[in-house]
């Protein structure tokens, strides 16, 4: 014992530098210790992790590899699960890579691949040699982590230096399939990083595509990735190979990938369909795997709308999916598949309508969402009224989120393309008003926009708009719901702008000035006050003119701009104006002016300039009018030539011009004033704006709602001031107030806007929904009762941004697809250019591509052309390159055709033909053969 | 390709994270929080797909499975099949079941590297490489055997002196 102790002492003293590490390693926590410590830490996890990190920082610098390994292991754990940046330790991970202990090495690889940070990849080249060594290791448990790091690190240096090793691994028959599979997958990121290596890699990858290859699964995976994420065009020549796999392979995973590839290729070459219909139908009929069937469905729905049998079969399958009561996944995917259908095939959706409508009540929000989307796609002019009304009723009973989803869907569908679905705007306007009554209503902004938009675009809808606005404004309970404030703002604007359609403007003024408007945010209040201004101007104008021109037919028209061409319209108008005349007497007007003064005087000192300014304007007008005594008497003369008349004419002319919609392109028509810099860098402003980032008062959130409540209660001043007003308002509009038996003093407690009063049982819900199936989705060609009013459109003929480019995405990774195209279309002929600099090469390549593509296209266009012509055209093309190639090519073609004719189908023969050619090309490198075979292969394949 | 594999518990604590495209740690944290927000609000008997365009970007899909106290989440793009991914989660869970016998959250907590070893045998750089849990088990066992035998032989020769030092130190303290 004593001897042992002395050994310790001596070793510690002899190697002074070693001692601290020794102590570290002795008391070092293992990963398990650390996890236990974290788990038992009472709440203070973050401080503990801070301590642990400090510990690890010390340990990881140790020269002892055991200590370093444990530290790295712990750090990897922490950084992976506690979101810590470990790029600072990247070097230490690389230090452990050469370790001979497999566990150390694997941890180092795991750590490096988990934290492959772009900033740390510049360290990776340091490990190039070690990774190369591990790639060559016969032990898969060493070479696959090395491959994984190579694949994930996305380091161009590493890819460049190791691409040859990867290539030899791909082709090496000695390496385990396990490793070669991973090598195939790794070649995808390597190809992306170094497009020039495509020449070397692609033949190997194409080779792996053969149905008998053990690497098929990986190869299908990466080709799917290449085709789906970039430009699919270069891979068109591989169609025969993919087809072969589709016919012979029985692995669902691979088949799914192949189908995905074809889904993209069909867009480029529609004639592939003929080749694919049968195998796909076969798969749909036979395969028990739902995943594969779903993939087939997707291809058929997206690409085969005109293939009768396949389409019918797919629709059958979708029905099975949707009817799967025990599996919500299948139901969801079934609906999802139906949503892929183009408008032309909506009968397939129609067939499933009952199931779709039932799905609206599904517990799964995804399914409900898909069902709603499908239903909205089935909305047409003739059923929009029924569907919308039923959906709105349904929204009343669904949960808040879905309820708003429904309202959103209705708003979007009905307003599509300038309300093209809406025939009856009176109905639509009242529908909007009904939406507002939904307890979960949150789409205030859109309703606001549409109400104003309709007002401006559709003249015929204005009287209904006024009616709706009146109902909204007059109800004090609505003021409390902050989601409705935007709608109320629209209602106020409408009531000001189109007041001539109102039967009782005074009532609206009262509503606009009701005490509870103190709940509104100031921008909305400003709109309210401005509306009061307009209405007062209108009333006075009417009052002044009515006495003079009451028997003239067009008294209103002149001053308000309202048109009344129809005679019946004119008479109703006259009646209304008579009513108005009775209403607007000097007495009522004096009353309203007094009301305005009482309500608005407090605002003349408001903090919000907008509110203050408008309040002052109105008060100024009232003061002016009140200052003139003549109109308050029963005398009539002042109407004809009084001072008042002058004022009123000026005021009303300010508002007489009608506001119209603004074209989407109006901004473009405005000339940029000289000296105005529009394109100057405004980055300096960013900072300033960030500093002033004050939350807007209109921000919609629950917290702000509560906040405004509190504010309201704290602000006692306006409350006391308005008590008398409140009492009066209450007396007049008792209908909207709670019965006061409980609290006689007239408390400020209002019922919450839009309380759900009657929760309806789910049974009724489904019944209602089923009614929807019976009635609405059936196509009915009924004549609308009245002609559709004109909707003012300004942007007609201008292309609206379309959303149809779902499948034709912008090609990405152009460099790679260009390189691939070079290999698959051109063969070796461009090999010298490959050595050139990339940018130079790229433009040149582009030119080549387009010419090749056009050649292929012209070849493909006349599929019925005789064989001789093809050979002629293709060989004439080759003539440009090599005159000898013509003869040779024709001979080989003939020979092969002789050999393979007879016992093989044309597809197979052409496939082998193409493959053979490809191999030959790769081996011989004959430039004359390089170009033709692939294009011919696809051509033969299609025949 | 598969963009990410996430295993987290029902409190939102991550138990396994593997991103096949680089994401900075702060971003990872945010993603986990948002996906947890979506998953925790879903009932049990609903479909396994969630719409997460807002979280992971356009053209991504998410499949998840809720088992005991854990969510298994796979994030992938349009080149993978939804139902196939669901099967793949099943393969992963089955393999873990074989690995740990009655796997529970604690097994995942304390077997960080083994968990990664299993996952890496199934998904490699975002591509599916193996779908048979039996094969995966074989490979994982092979790795374990490999590192054990090698490290034993090494540590015998290398850490002989160290082990001599270790014992008395412990006794002294």
PDB file of N, CA and C in Angstrom, chain B residues 5-7 16 72-74 86-98 103 108 114-120 122-123 131 133 136:
ATOM      1  N   UNK B   5     -35.020  14.198 -37.655  1.00  0.00           N
ATOM      2  CA  UNK B   5     -35.674  13.222 -36.784  1.00  0.00           C
ATOM      3  C   UNK B   5     -35.647  13.808 -35.386  1.00  0.00           C
ATOM      4  N   UNK B   6     -36.796  13.863 -34.780  1.00  0.00           N
ATOM      5  CA  UNK B   6     -36.887  14.464 -33.449  1.00  0.00           C
ATOM      6  C   UNK B   6     -37.616  13.495 -32.534  1.00  0.00           C
ATOM      7  N   UNK B   7     -37.034  13.229 -31.395  1.00  0.00           N
ATOM      8  CA  UNK B   7     -37.761  12.505 -30.356  1.00  0.00           C
ATOM      9  C   UNK B   7     -37.806  13.427 -29.155  1.00  0.00           C
ATOM     10  N   UNK B  16     -33.834  13.145 -28.581  1.00  0.00           N
ATOM     11  CA  UNK B  16     -32.942  12.809 -29.689  1.00  0.00           C
ATOM     12  C   UNK B  16     -33.209  13.815 -30.804  1.00  0.00           C
ATOM     13  N   UNK B  72     -42.387  10.820 -31.420  1.00  0.00           N
ATOM     14  CA  UNK B  72     -41.387  10.556 -32.458  1.00  0.00           C
ATOM     15  C   UNK B  72     -41.803  11.360 -33.684  1.00  0.00           C
ATOM     16  N   UNK B  73     -40.949  12.251 -34.110  1.00  0.00           N
ATOM     17  CA  UNK B  73     -41.322  13.171 -35.192  1.00  0.00           C
ATOM     18  C   UNK B  73     -40.338  13.047 -36.346  1.00  0.00           C
ATOM     19  N   UNK B  74     -40.859  12.833 -37.537  1.00  0.00           N
ATOM     20  CA  UNK B  74     -40.008  12.835 -38.735  1.00  0.00           C
ATOM     21  C   UNK B  74     -40.415  14.019 -39.614  1.00  0.00           C
ATOM     22  N   UNK B  86     -44.380   6.972 -41.921  1.00  0.00           N
ATOM     23  CA  UNK B  86     -45.055   6.465 -40.730  1.00  0.00           C
ATOM     24  C   UNK B  86     -44.556   5.055 -40.417  1.00  0.00           C
ATOM     25  N   UNK B  87     -44.405   4.256 -41.486  1.00  0.00           N
ATOM     26  CA  UNK B  87     -43.860   2.914 -41.294  1.00  0.00           C
ATOM     27  C   UNK B  87     -42.443   2.981 -40.743  1.00  0.00           C
ATOM     28  N   UNK B  88     -41.700   3.963 -41.213  1.00  0.00           N
ATOM     29  CA  UNK B  88     -40.311   4.073 -40.790  1.00  0.00           C
ATOM     30  C   UNK B  88     -40.218   4.398 -39.295  1.00  0.00           C
ATOM     31  N   UNK B  89     -41.124   5.222 -38.827  1.00  0.00           N
ATOM     32  CA  UNK B  89     -41.149   5.496 -37.383  1.00  0.00           C
ATOM     33  C   UNK B  89     -41.379   4.181 -36.650  1.00  0.00           C
ATOM     34  N   UNK B  90     -42.287   3.384 -37.208  1.00  0.00           N
ATOM     35  CA  UNK B  90     -42.576   2.082 -36.606  1.00  0.00           C
ATOM     36  C   UNK B  90     -41.310   1.229 -36.566  1.00  0.00           C
ATOM     37  N   UNK B  91     -40.553   1.218 -37.660  1.00  0.00           N
ATOM     38  CA  UNK B  91     -39.317   0.448 -37.700  1.00  0.00           C
ATOM     39  C   UNK B  91     -38.356   0.937 -36.616  1.00  0.00           C
ATOM     40  N   UNK B  92     -38.233   2.226 -36.502  1.00  0.00           N
ATOM     41  CA  UNK B  92     -37.328   2.813 -35.518  1.00  0.00           C
ATOM     42  C   UNK B  92     -37.742   2.408 -34.106  1.00  0.00           C
ATOM     43  N   UNK B  93     -39.025   2.539 -33.834  1.00  0.00           N
ATOM     44  CA  UNK B  93     -39.506   2.209 -32.492  1.00  0.00           C
ATOM     45  C   UNK B  93     -39.334   0.716 -32.214  1.00  0.00           C
ATOM     46  N   UNK B  94     -39.625  -0.094 -33.215  1.00  0.00           N
ATOM     47  CA  UNK B  94     -39.462  -1.538 -33.035  1.00  0.00           C
ATOM     48  C   UNK B  94     -38.015  -1.899 -32.717  1.00  0.00           C
ATOM     49  N   UNK B  95     -37.114  -1.244 -33.435  1.00  0.00           N
ATOM     50  CA  UNK B  95     -35.702  -1.534 -33.205  1.00  0.00           C
ATOM     51  C   UNK B  95     -35.299  -1.129 -31.792  1.00  0.00           C
ATOM     52  N   UNK B  96     -35.789   0.003 -31.358  1.00  0.00           N
ATOM     53  CA  UNK B  96     -35.487   0.431 -29.992  1.00  0.00           C
ATOM     54  C   UNK B  96     -36.050  -0.569 -28.993  1.00  0.00           C
ATOM     55  N   UNK B  97     -37.224  -1.079 -29.317  1.00  0.00           N
ATOM     56  CA  UNK B  97     -37.867  -2.071 -28.449  1.00  0.00           C
ATOM     57  C   UNK B  97     -36.981  -3.317 -28.333  1.00  0.00           C
ATOM     58  N   UNK B  98     -36.446  -3.749 -29.465  1.00  0.00           N
ATOM     59  CA  UNK B  98     -35.553  -4.903 -29.444  1.00  0.00           C
ATOM     60  C   UNK B  98     -34.279  -4.586 -28.670  1.00  0.00           C
ATOM     61  N   UNK B 103     -38.785  -0.569 -24.085  1.00  0.00           N
ATOM     62  CA  UNK B 103     -38.112   0.728 -24.091  1.00  0.00           C
ATOM     63  C   UNK B 103     -38.961   1.792 -23.395  1.00  0.00           C
ATOM     64  N   UNK B 108     -33.789   6.044 -23.400  1.00  0.00           N
ATOM     65  CA  UNK B 108     -33.296   6.993 -24.401  1.00  0.00           C
ATOM     66  C   UNK B 108     -32.396   8.035 -23.752  1.00  0.00           C
ATOM     67  N   UNK B 114     -25.970   4.956 -28.353  1.00  0.00           N
ATOM     68  CA  UNK B 114     -26.612   3.790 -28.938  1.00  0.00           C
ATOM     69  C   UNK B 114     -27.822   4.206 -29.784  1.00  0.00           C
ATOM     70  N   UNK B 115     -28.529   5.177 -29.249  1.00  0.00           N
ATOM     71  CA  UNK B 115     -29.696   5.708 -29.950  1.00  0.00           C
ATOM     72  C   UNK B 115     -29.286   6.233 -31.328  1.00  0.00           C
ATOM     73  N   UNK B 116     -28.185   6.969 -31.322  1.00  0.00           N
ATOM     74  CA  UNK B 116     -27.703   7.505 -32.586  1.00  0.00           C
ATOM     75  C   UNK B 116     -27.224   6.390 -33.506  1.00  0.00           C
ATOM     76  N   UNK B 117     -26.610   5.375 -32.922  1.00  0.00           N
ATOM     77  CA  UNK B 117     -26.135   4.258 -33.743  1.00  0.00           C
ATOM     78  C   UNK B 117     -27.319   3.595 -34.447  1.00  0.00           C
ATOM     79  N   UNK B 118     -28.403   3.393 -33.701  1.00  0.00           N
ATOM     80  CA  UNK B 118     -29.600   2.764 -34.288  1.00  0.00           C
ATOM     81  C   UNK B 118     -30.149   3.636 -35.409  1.00  0.00           C
ATOM     82  N   UNK B 119     -30.276   4.918 -35.117  1.00  0.00           N
ATOM     83  CA  UNK B 119     -30.850   5.832 -36.112  1.00  0.00           C
ATOM     84  C   UNK B 119     -29.982   5.875 -37.369  1.00  0.00           C
ATOM     85  N   UNK B 120     -28.664   5.914 -37.168  1.00  0.00           N
ATOM     86  CA  UNK B 120     -27.769   6.007 -38.321  1.00  0.00           C
ATOM     87  C   UNK B 120     -27.814   4.753 -39.184  1.00  0.00           C
ATOM     88  N   UNK B 122     -30.603   3.263 -39.832  1.00  0.00           N
ATOM     89  CA  UNK B 122     -31.861   3.329 -40.580  1.00  0.00           C
ATOM     90  C   UNK B 122     -31.839   4.475 -41.586  1.00  0.00           C
ATOM     91  N   UNK B 123     -31.399   5.626 -41.127  1.00  0.00           N
ATOM     92  CA  UNK B 123     -31.375   6.800 -41.999  1.00  0.00           C
ATOM     93  C   UNK B 123     -29.945   7.284 -42.117  1.00  0.00           C
ATOM     94  N   UNK B 131     -34.745  -0.876 -43.703  1.00  0.00           N
ATOM     95  CA  UNK B 131     -36.090  -0.813 -43.146  1.00  0.00           C
ATOM     96  C   UNK B 131     -36.441  -2.076 -42.372  1.00  0.00           C
ATOM     97  N   UNK B 133     -35.898  -4.040 -39.004  1.00  0.00           N
ATOM     98  CA  UNK B 133     -35.311  -3.803 -37.678  1.00  0.00           C
ATOM     99  C   UNK B 133     -34.343  -4.924 -37.304  1.00  0.00           C
ATOM    100  N   UNK B 136     -31.048  -3.944 -38.768  1.00  0.00           N
ATOM    101  CA  UNK B 136     -30.503  -2.831 -37.997  1.00  0.00           C
ATOM    102  C   UNK B 136     -29.892  -3.352 -36.702  1.00  0.00           C
TER     103      UNK B 136
END
